[in-house]
Coordinates of N, CA, C and O in Angstrom, one line a residue:
X1 N 145.4 38.4 146.3 CA 146.9 39.2 145.8 C 147.4 40.0 146.8 O 148.3 39.8 147.4
X2 N 146.4 40.9 147.4 CA 146.7 41.9 148.1 C 147.9 42.9 147.6 O 148.1 43.2 146.4
X3 N 148.3 43.6 149.1 CA 150.0 44.1 148.6 C 150.8 44.6 149.2 O 151.7 44.8 149.0
X4 N 151.1 42.8 150.0 CA 152.4 43.0 150.9 C 153.7 42.8 149.2 O 154.4 43.2 149.8
X5 N 153.3 42.2 148.5 CA 154.7 42.2 147.5 C 154.7 43.3 146.7 O 156.0 43.6 146.7
X6 N 154.0 44.4 146.5 CA 154.5 45.9 146.1 C 154.8 46.0 147.4 O 155.8 47.6 147.1
X7 N 154.4 45.9 148.5 CA 154.7 47.0 149.7 C 156.4 46.8 149.9 O 157.3 47.9 150.2
X8 N 156.8 45.3 149.7 CA 158.2 45.0 149.8 C 158.9 45.8 148.7 O 160.0 45.9 149.0
X9 N 158.4 45.6 147.6 CA 159.3 46.1 146.4 C 159.3 47.8 146.9 O 160.6 47.9 146.5
X10 N 158.4 48.2 147.1 CA 158.3 49.9 147.7 C 159.9 49.9 148.6 O 160.1 51.3 148.8
X11 N 159.5 49.0 149.8 CA 160.9 49.0 150.1 C 162.4 49.3 150.2 O 163.1 48.9 151.0
X12 N 162.3 48.5 149.2 CA 163.8 48.1 148.6 C 164.8 49.0 148.2 O 163.7 50.1 147.6
X13 N 166.2 48.9 147.9 CA 166.5 50.2 147.8 C 166.7 50.7 146.6 O 166.9 51.7 145.7
X14 N 166.3 49.9 145.3 CA 166.2 49.8 144.3 C 164.8 50.3 143.8 O 164.7 49.9 142.5
X15 N 163.7 50.5 143.9 CA 162.8 50.8 143.5 C 162.5 51.7 142.4 O 163.2 52.9 143.1
X16 N 162.0 51.7 141.2 CA 161.8 52.6 140.6 C 160.4 52.9 140.2 O 159.8 52.1 139.9
X17 N 159.7 54.1 140.2 CA 158.4 54.0 140.3 C 157.8 53.8 138.3 O 158.9 54.3 137.7
X18 N 157.6 52.8 138.5 CA 156.6 52.4 137.2 C 155.3 52.5 137.0 O 154.2 51.5 136.3
X19 N 154.4 53.3 138.1 CA 153.0 53.1 138.3 C 152.9 54.0 137.0 O 151.3 53.9 136.8
X20 N 153.2 54.9 136.3 CA 152.6 54.9 134.4 C 152.1 53.7 134.0 O 150.9 53.7 133.6
X21 N 152.2 52.4 134.1 CA 151.3 51.3 133.7 C 150.6 51.3 134.4 O 149.7 51.1 133.2
X22 N 150.0 51.8 135.4 CA 148.5 51.9 136.0 C 148.0 52.5 134.8 O 146.4 52.0 134.6
X23 N 148.8 53.8 134.8 CA 147.8 55.2 134.1 C 147.4 54.3 132.6 O 145.9 54.6 132.1
X24 N 148.2 53.6 132.2 CA 147.9 53.3 130.8 C 147.0 51.9 130.8 O 145.5 52.0 130.1
X25 N 146.6 51.3 132.0 CA 146.2 50.1 131.8 C 144.9 51.0 132.7 O 143.6 50.2 131.9
X26 N 144.2 51.6 133.2 CA 143.2 52.6 133.5 C 142.8 52.8 132.4 O 141.3 53.4 132.2
X27 N 143.4 53.4 131.3 CA 142.9 54.1 130.4 C 141.9 53.2 129.1 O 141.3 53.7 128.5
X28 N 142.8 51.5 129.4 CA 142.0 50.8 128.5 C 140.9 49.8 129.4 O 140.0 49.0 128.3
X29 N 141.0 50.4 130.6 CA 139.5 49.5 131.1 C 138.4 49.6 130.3 O 138.2 50.5 130.1
X30 N 137.5 48.4 130.4 CA 136.3 48.7 129.9 C 136.3 48.8 128.1 O 135.5 49.5 127.5
X31 N 137.3 48.6 127.4 CA 137.6 49.0 126.3 C 137.7 47.5 125.4 O 138.3 46.6 126.2
X32 N 137.8 47.6 124.2 CA 138.0 46.4 123.3 C 139.5 46.1 123.7 O 140.5 44.9 123.0
X33 N 140.4 47.4 124.1 CA 142.0 46.8 124.0 C 142.4 46.6 125.7 O 143.6 46.7 126.2
X34 N 141.6 46.1 126.3 CA 141.5 45.7 127.7 C 142.9 45.0 127.9 O 143.3 44.6 129.2
X35 N 143.2 44.0 127.1 CA 144.0 42.7 127.2 C 145.7 43.6 127.2 O 145.9 43.6 125.9
X36 N 146.4 43.9 128.0 CA 147.6 43.9 127.7 C 148.6 42.9 128.0 O 148.5 42.6 129.4
X37 N 149.7 43.3 127.3 CA 150.4 42.2 127.4 C 151.9 43.3 127.5 O 152.4 43.8 126.9
X38 N 152.5 43.0 128.8 CA 153.9 43.3 129.2 C 155.1 42.8 128.8 O 155.0 41.2 129.5
X39 N 156.0 42.9 127.9 CA 156.5 42.1 127.6 C 158.0 43.0 127.5 O 158.4 43.7 127.2
X40 N 159.2 42.0 128.4 CA 160.0 42.9 128.7 C 161.1 41.4 128.6 O 160.6 40.3 129.0
X41 N 162.5 41.7 128.3 CA 163.3 40.6 129.0 C 163.4 39.9 130.4 O 162.9 40.6 131.3
X42 N 163.8 38.9 130.5 CA 163.9 37.7 132.1 C 164.4 39.3 132.9 O 165.6 39.5 132.3
X43 N 164.1 39.0 134.1 CA 164.6 40.0 135.1 C 164.4 41.7 135.2 O 165.2 42.1 135.7
X44 N 163.6 42.0 134.1 CA 163.3 43.4 133.6 C 162.2 43.9 134.9 O 161.1 45.4 134.3
X45 N 161.3 43.3 136.0 CA 160.2 43.7 136.9 C 159.1 43.6 135.9 O 157.9 44.2 136.5
X46 N 158.9 42.4 135.3 CA 157.4 41.8 135.1 C 156.4 41.6 136.3 O 155.4 42.1 136.4
X47 N 157.3 40.9 137.1 CA 156.3 40.2 138.4 C 156.2 41.1 139.3 O 155.4 41.3 139.8
X48 N 157.4 42.1 139.4 CA 157.1 43.4 140.1 C 156.0 44.0 139.9 O 154.9 44.9 140.6
X49 N 155.9 44.4 138.4 CA 154.7 45.0 137.8 C 153.2 44.4 138.0 O 152.3 45.1 138.2
X50 N 153.5 43.1 138.2 CA 151.9 42.3 138.4 C 151.8 42.4 139.8 O 150.5 42.9 140.0
X51 N 152.6 42.5 140.9 CA 152.6 42.9 142.0 C 151.7 44.3 142.4 O 150.9 44.6 143.4
X52 N 152.4 45.6 141.8 CA 152.0 46.5 141.5 C 150.2 46.8 141.5 O 149.9 47.0 142.0
X53 N 150.1 46.3 140.1 CA 148.6 46.1 139.3 C 147.5 45.6 140.3 O 146.8 45.9 141.2
X54 N 148.5 44.6 141.3 CA 147.5 43.4 142.0 C 147.4 44.2 143.1 O 146.2 44.4 143.6
X55 N 148.1 44.9 143.6 CA 148.0 45.6 145.2 C 147.0 47.4 144.8 O 146.1 47.5 145.3
X56 N 147.5 48.0 143.6 CA 146.4 48.8 143.2 C 145.0 48.8 142.5 O 143.5 49.5 143.4
X57 N 144.6 47.3 142.0 CA 143.1 47.2 141.7 C 142.8 46.6 142.9 O 141.2 46.1 143.0
X58 N 143.0 45.3 143.7 CA 142.4 44.7 144.7 C 141.2 45.3 145.6 O 142.3 46.3 146.1
X59 N 140.4 44.9 145.1 CA 139.3 46.0 146.2 C 139.2 45.0 147.6 O 138.7 45.9 148.4
X60 N 139.9 44.3 148.3 CA 140.6 43.6 149.4 C 141.5 44.4 150.2 O 141.8 44.1 151.2
X61 N 142.2 45.3 149.2 CA 143.4 45.8 149.7 C 142.8 47.2 149.9 O 142.5 47.9 149.3
X62 N 144.0 47.7 151.1 CA 143.7 49.5 151.4 C 144.5 49.9 150.6 O 146.1 49.9 151.5
X63 N 145.1 50.5 149.2 CA 146.5 50.6 149.4 C 147.0 52.0 148.8 O 147.8 52.6 148.4
X64 N 145.9 52.9 149.1 CA 145.9 54.4 149.3 C 147.5 54.8 149.3 O 148.1 55.5 148.7
X65 N 147.7 54.2 151.1 CA 149.3 54.8 151.4 C 150.3 54.6 150.5 O 151.4 55.1 150.5
X66 N 150.1 53.5 149.8 CA 151.1 52.7 149.2 C 151.7 53.8 147.5 O 152.3 54.0 147.1
X67 N 150.1 54.3 147.2 CA 150.6 54.9 145.9 C 150.3 56.2 145.9 O 150.6 57.4 145.0
X68 N 149.8 57.0 147.3 CA 149.4 58.5 147.2 C 150.6 59.4 147.1 O 150.6 60.4 146.2
X69 N 152.3 58.8 146.9 CA 153.2 59.6 146.6 C 153.9 59.2 145.3 O 154.9 59.8 144.9
X70 N 153.0 58.5 144.6 CA 153.8 57.9 143.3 C 153.2 58.8 142.2 O 151.8 59.3 142.2
X71 N 153.5 58.7 140.8 CA 153.4 59.4 139.8 C 151.6 58.8 139.4 O 151.2 60.0 138.9
X72 N 151.4 57.7 139.5 CA 150.1 57.1 139.4 C 148.8 58.3 140.3 O 148.1 58.7 139.7
X73 N 149.5 58.8 141.1 CA 148.6 59.7 142.2 C 147.9 60.8 141.4 O 147.2 61.8 141.8
X74 N 149.0 61.5 140.6 CA 148.6 62.8 139.8 C 148.1 62.5 138.7 O 146.9 63.6 137.8
X75 N 147.2 61.2 138.4 CA 146.2 60.6 136.9 C 145.1 61.3 137.5 O 144.4 60.9 138.5
X76 N 144.3 61.6 136.7 CA 143.0 62.0 136.9 C 141.9 60.5 137.2 O 141.3 60.3 137.9
X77 N 142.5 59.2 137.1 CA 141.6 58.0 136.7 C 142.1 57.2 138.2 O 141.9 56.1 138.2
X78 N 142.9 58.3 139.1 CA 143.9 57.2 140.2 C 142.9 57.1 140.9 O 142.7 55.3 141.3
X79 N 142.0 57.8 141.8 CA 141.0 57.3 142.5 C 139.6 56.2 141.8 O 139.3 55.6 142.8
X80 N 139.7 56.5 140.8 CA 138.3 56.3 140.2 C 138.3 54.6 140.5 O 137.6 53.7 140.4
X81 N 139.9 54.0 140.0 CA 140.1 52.6 139.7 C 140.9 51.7 141.0 O 141.0 50.7 141.2
X82 N 141.1 53.2 141.9 CA 142.1 52.1 143.4 C 141.0 51.4 144.5 O 140.5 51.4 144.7
X83 N 141.2 50.4 144.4 CA 141.2 49.0 145.6 C 139.2 49.1 144.4 O 138.9 48.8 145.6
X84 N 138.9 48.7 143.7 CA 137.8 48.6 143.0 C 137.5 47.2 142.0 O 136.3 47.2 142.1
X85 N 138.6 46.1 142.6 CA 138.0 45.1 141.6 C 138.3 43.8 142.0 O 139.2 43.7 143.0
X86 N 137.9 43.0 142.0 CA 138.3 41.4 142.5 C 139.4 41.2 141.7 O 139.7 41.3 140.0
X87 N 140.7 40.8 141.7 CA 141.8 40.2 141.1 C 142.2 39.2 141.4 O 142.4 38.6 142.3
X88 N 142.6 38.4 140.1 CA 142.8 37.6 140.0 C 144.4 37.3 139.5 O 144.4 37.5 138.7
X89 N 145.6 36.9 140.3 CA 146.7 36.7 139.9 C 147.4 34.9 139.6 O 147.3 34.6 140.8
X90 N 147.8 35.1 138.9 CA 148.4 33.5 138.7 C 149.8 33.6 138.3 O 150.2 34.7 136.7
X91 N 150.3 32.4 138.3 CA 152.3 32.5 137.6 C 151.2 30.9 136.9 O 151.6 30.1 137.6
X92 N 151.9 30.9 135.7 CA 151.5 29.8 134.8 C 152.8 28.9 134.9 O 152.7 27.8 135.1
X93 N 154.1 29.2 135.4 CA 155.1 28.7 135.9 C 155.1 28.0 137.0 O 155.3 26.7 136.7
X94 N 153.8 28.0 137.6 CA 153.4 27.1 138.9 C 152.9 25.8 138.6 O 153.5 24.9 139.4
X95 N 151.7 26.3 137.7 CA 150.8 25.2 137.2 C 151.8 24.6 136.1 O 151.8 23.1 136.5
X96 N 153.0 25.1 135.4 CA 153.6 24.3 134.7 C 154.3 22.9 134.9 O 154.5 21.9 134.7
X97 N 155.0 23.7 136.6 CA 156.2 22.7 136.7 C 155.5 21.7 137.7 O 155.8 20.9 137.9
X98 N 154.4 21.8 137.8 CA 153.5 20.8 138.8 C 152.4 19.5 138.5 O 152.5 19.4 138.7
X99 N 153.0 19.9 136.7 CA 152.0 18.8 135.6 C 152.8 18.7 134.7 O 154.2 18.9 134.8
X100 N 152.2 17.3 134.2 CA 153.3 16.5 133.0 C 152.6 16.9 131.7 O 153.6 15.9 130.7
X101 N 151.6 17.2 131.7 CA 151.1 17.8 130.5 C 150.2 19.0 130.0 O 149.9 19.7 131.1
X102 N 150.0 19.2 128.6 CA 149.0 20.3 128.5 C 147.6 20.4 129.2 O 147.2 21.3 130.1
X103 N 147.0 19.6 128.9 CA 145.7 19.1 129.1 C 145.2 18.8 130.8 O 144.4 19.5 131.5
X104 N 146.9 18.7 131.3 CA 146.8 18.4 133.0 C 146.8 19.5 133.4 O 146.6 19.9 134.9
X105 N 148.1 20.6 133.0 CA 148.1 21.8 133.7 C 146.9 22.8 133.5 O 146.1 23.0 134.9
X106 N 146.4 22.6 132.5 CA 144.7 23.2 132.0 C 143.8 23.0 133.2 O 143.1 23.5 133.7
X107 N 143.7 21.8 133.4 CA 142.9 21.2 134.4 C 143.0 21.7 135.8 O 142.3 22.1 136.5
X108 N 144.7 21.5 136.3 CA 144.9 22.1 137.8 C 144.3 23.2 137.6 O 143.7 23.9 138.4
X109 N 144.7 24.3 136.6 CA 144.6 25.5 136.6 C 143.0 26.2 137.4 O 143.1 26.7 138.0
X110 N 142.2 25.2 136.2 CA 140.9 25.8 136.2 C 140.6 25.2 137.6 O 139.2 25.8 138.4
X111 N 141.0 23.7 138.0 CA 140.4 23.6 139.5 C 140.7 24.3 140.4 O 140.1 24.5 141.2
X112 N 142.1 24.5 140.5 CA 142.5 25.3 141.5 C 141.5 26.8 141.6 O 141.4 27.5 143.1
X113 N 141.8 27.4 140.5 CA 140.7 28.8 140.3 C 139.4 28.9 140.8 O 138.9 29.8 141.5
X114 N 139.0 28.0 140.4 CA 137.6 27.7 140.7 C 137.4 27.0 142.3 O 136.2 28.0 142.7
X115 N 138.0 26.7 142.9 CA 137.9 26.4 144.4 C 138.5 27.4 144.9 O 137.7 27.9 146.1
X116 N 139.5 28.4 144.8 CA 139.7 29.9 145.4 C 138.5 30.8 145.0 O 137.6 31.2 146.1
X117 N 137.3 31.0 143.9 CA 136.4 31.7 143.7 C 135.1 30.7 144.7 O 134.6 32.0 145.1
X118 N 135.4 29.4 145.0 CA 134.1 29.0 145.8 C 134.2 29.3 147.0 O 133.7 29.7 147.6
X119 N 136.0 29.5 147.6 CA 136.1 29.9 148.7 C 135.8 31.6 149.0 O 135.1 31.7 150.2
X120 N 135.4 32.5 148.1 CA 135.4 33.8 148.3 C 133.8 34.3 148.0 O 133.1 34.7 148.6
X121 N 133.3 33.4 146.8 CA 131.7 33.3 146.7 C 131.3 31.8 146.6 O 130.5 31.2 145.4
X122 N 130.8 31.5 147.6 CA 130.5 30.0 147.9 C 128.9 29.7 147.3 O 128.6 29.1 146.5
X123 N 128.1 30.9 147.7 CA 126.9 30.7 147.0 C 126.6 31.3 145.5 O 125.6 31.1 145.0
X124 N 127.6 31.9 144.5 CA 127.8 31.7 143.3 C 128.2 30.7 142.3 O 128.0 30.8 141.2
X125 N 128.9 29.8 142.7 CA 130.1 29.2 142.1 C 129.1 27.9 142.1 O 128.8 27.1 142.7
X126 N 128.3 27.9 141.0 CA 127.4 26.2 140.4 C 127.6 25.9 138.9 O 126.9 25.2 138.7
X127 N 129.1 26.1 138.7 CA 129.5 25.5 137.4 C 130.9 24.6 137.6 O 131.8 25.5 138.5
X128 N 131.2 23.9 136.5 CA 132.8 23.6 137.0 C 133.5 24.2 135.5 O 134.6 23.8 135.3
X129 N 133.0 25.2 134.8 CA 133.5 25.7 133.9 C 134.1 27.5 134.0 O 133.1 28.1 134.7
X130 N 135.3 27.2 134.6 CA 135.9 28.9 135.0 C 135.2 30.1 134.1 O 134.9 31.0 135.1
X131 N 135.1 30.0 133.4 CA 134.7 31.2 132.4 C 133.5 31.3 133.1 O 132.6 32.4 132.8
X132 N 132.1 30.6 133.0 CA 130.6 30.3 133.4 C 131.0 30.9 135.1 O 129.9 31.7 135.3
X133 N 131.6 30.2 135.7 CA 132.0 30.5 137.1 C 132.1 32.0 137.4 O 131.4 33.0 137.9
X134 N 133.3 33.0 136.5 CA 133.2 34.2 136.6 C 132.3 35.3 136.4 O 132.1 35.9 136.9
X135 N 131.8 34.6 135.3 CA 130.1 35.2 134.7 C 129.5 35.2 135.6 O 128.8 36.3 135.8
X136 N 128.8 34.2 136.5 CA 128.3 34.1 137.2 C 128.5 34.7 138.5 O 127.6 35.9 139.0
X137 N 129.6 35.0 138.5 CA 129.9 35.8 140.4 C 130.0 37.5 139.6 O 129.2 38.5 140.6
X138 N 130.4 37.8 138.6 CA 130.0 39.1 138.0 C 128.1 39.7 138.1 O 128.2 40.8 138.7
X139 N 127.5 38.6 137.5 CA 126.2 38.7 137.2 C 125.3 39.2 139.0 O 124.4 39.8 138.6
X140 N 126.0 38.1 139.5 CA 125.7 38.5 141.1 C 126.0 39.4 142.0 O 125.3 40.3 142.6
X141 N 127.3 40.1 141.9 CA 128.2 41.0 142.2 C 128.1 42.5 141.4 O 128.0 43.5 142.3
X142 N 128.4 42.4 140.3 CA 128.5 43.6 139.6 C 129.9 44.1 139.8 O 130.8 44.6 139.2
X143 N 130.8 43.0 140.1 CA 132.4 43.3 140.6 C 133.3 42.6 139.4 O 133.0 41.6 139.3
X144 N 133.6 43.8 138.4 CA 134.5 43.1 137.7 C 135.7 42.5 138.0 O 136.4 42.8 139.3
X145 N 136.3 42.0 137.3 CA 137.7 41.2 137.3 C 139.2 42.3 136.7 O 138.9 42.0 135.5
X146 N 139.9 41.8 137.5 CA 141.4 42.1 136.8 C 142.1 41.1 136.5 O 142.4 40.1 138.1
X147 N 142.2 40.0 135.5 CA 143.2 38.8 135.9 C 144.7 39.4 135.4 O 145.0 40.0 134.2
X148 N 145.7 39.2 136.2 CA 146.9 39.3 136.0 C 147.2 37.8 135.7 O 147.8 37.2 136.9
X149 N 148.3 37.5 134.8 CA 148.8 36.5 134.5 C 150.2 36.6 134.3 O 151.0 37.0 133.2
X150 N 151.3 36.3 135.6 CA 152.8 36.2 135.4 C 153.1 34.8 135.0 O 152.3 34.1 134.4
X151 N 154.3 35.0 133.9 CA 155.2 34.1 133.0 C 154.0 33.2 132.4 O 154.2 32.1 131.9
X152 N 153.0 33.9 131.5 CA 152.2 33.9 130.8 C 152.9 32.7 129.3 O 151.9 32.1 128.9
X153 N 153.8 33.1 129.5 CA 154.5 32.8 128.0 C 155.9 31.8 128.5 O 156.1 31.0 127.4
X154 N 155.8 31.1 129.5 CA 156.5 30.1 130.0 C 156.2 29.1 129.5 O 157.5 28.0 129.0
X155 N 155.1 28.1 128.9 CA 155.0 27.0 128.2 C 155.8 27.3 126.7 O 155.9 25.8 126.5
X156 N 155.8 28.3 126.4 CA 156.5 28.2 124.8 C 157.6 28.2 124.9 O 158.3 27.5 123.7
X157 N 158.6 28.4 125.8 CA 159.7 27.7 125.8 C 159.9 26.3 126.5 O 160.6 25.7 125.5
X158 N 159.2 26.0 127.4 CA 158.8 24.5 127.7 C 158.4 23.4 126.6 O 158.6 22.2 126.6
X159 N 157.5 24.0 125.8 CA 156.5 23.0 124.7 C 157.2 23.9 123.7 O 155.9 23.8 122.8
X160 N 158.7 24.1 123.2 CA 158.7 24.6 122.1 C 158.2 23.7 120.8 O 157.9 24.6 120.1
X161 N 158.4 22.7 120.7 CA 158.1 21.8 119.4 C 157.3 21.2 119.5 O 156.8 20.5 118.9
X162 N 156.1 21.6 120.2 CA 154.7 20.5 120.6 C 153.7 22.2 120.1 O 153.4 22.4 121.3
X163 N 153.0 22.1 119.1 CA 152.3 23.1 118.4 C 151.0 23.0 119.3 O 150.4 23.4 119.6
X164 N 150.7 21.6 119.3 CA 149.4 21.5 119.8 C 149.2 21.6 121.4 O 147.9 22.3 121.7
X165 N 150.0 21.9 121.9 CA 149.8 21.8 123.6 C 149.9 23.7 123.6 O 149.2 24.0 124.4
X166 N 150.9 24.2 122.7 CA 150.7 25.8 122.7 C 149.2 26.4 122.4 O 148.8 27.2 122.8
X167 N 148.9 25.4 121.2 CA 147.6 25.7 120.8 C 146.2 25.4 121.7 O 145.3 26.4 122.1
X168 N 146.2 24.5 122.5 CA 145.6 24.3 124.1 C 145.6 25.1 124.6 O 144.5 25.8 125.3
X169 N 146.7 25.8 125.1 CA 146.7 27.1 126.3 C 146.2 28.1 125.4 O 145.1 28.8 126.1
X170 N 146.7 28.2 124.3 CA 145.8 29.5 123.3 C 144.2 29.7 123.5 O 143.9 30.8 123.9
X171 N 143.8 28.4 122.9 CA 142.7 28.3 123.2 C 141.7 28.3 124.5 O 140.6 29.2 124.9
X172 N 142.5 28.1 125.3 CA 141.9 28.0 127.2 C 141.6 29.8 127.1 O 140.3 29.9 127.3
X173 N 143.3 30.6 126.8 CA 143.0 31.7 127.3 C 142.2 32.7 126.5 O 141.5 33.2 127.0
X174 N 141.6 32.2 125.3 CA 140.6 32.9 124.2 C 139.3 32.7 125.0 O 138.8 34.0 124.9
X175 N 139.1 31.4 125.5 CA 138.0 31.1 125.7 C 137.7 31.7 126.7 O 136.7 32.2 127.2
X176 N 138.6 31.6 128.1 CA 138.5 32.0 129.5 C 138.5 33.7 129.7 O 137.5 34.4 130.3
X177 N 139.0 34.3 128.8 CA 139.4 35.9 129.0 C 138.3 36.7 127.7 O 138.6 37.6 127.4
X178 N 137.6 35.7 127.4 CA 136.2 36.5 126.1 C 135.6 37.4 126.9 O 135.3 37.0 127.8

């Protein structure tokens, strides 16, 4: 993910500091409340918030300069979590728009994610099941994942009348994010 998307937001004329979300997210890391859903109407900055979280947490980015003058920098947890995690950021709409069914979308999503993880951690990817791949990587590296899912609910618009497809998607999320 890196910090390019958030850097672009900071350079925009209409940027509003929403780093309080980072403070809130830091407070629930490593707790049973770690699953956070940011729900807002369309066009209210959810994707920008995902870019912000990716820039803040991604351990392969050096984002201190982006956040040092923002509200989150005053929080006691600021330095503790800055650029300390492996970040996975996905946009479900991209996967949904390139497939024709829920099973196909879920298979494609898992294949792409495993492929990305294999590129970064080739020595630890020994399974074809996403949750096991991530558990193996964590067991070997000790690096926790922050998972950001943008447009996570788009399939409920696209598959409004298909309860089985919705159930398959929710079951996938339950198993993967367990």
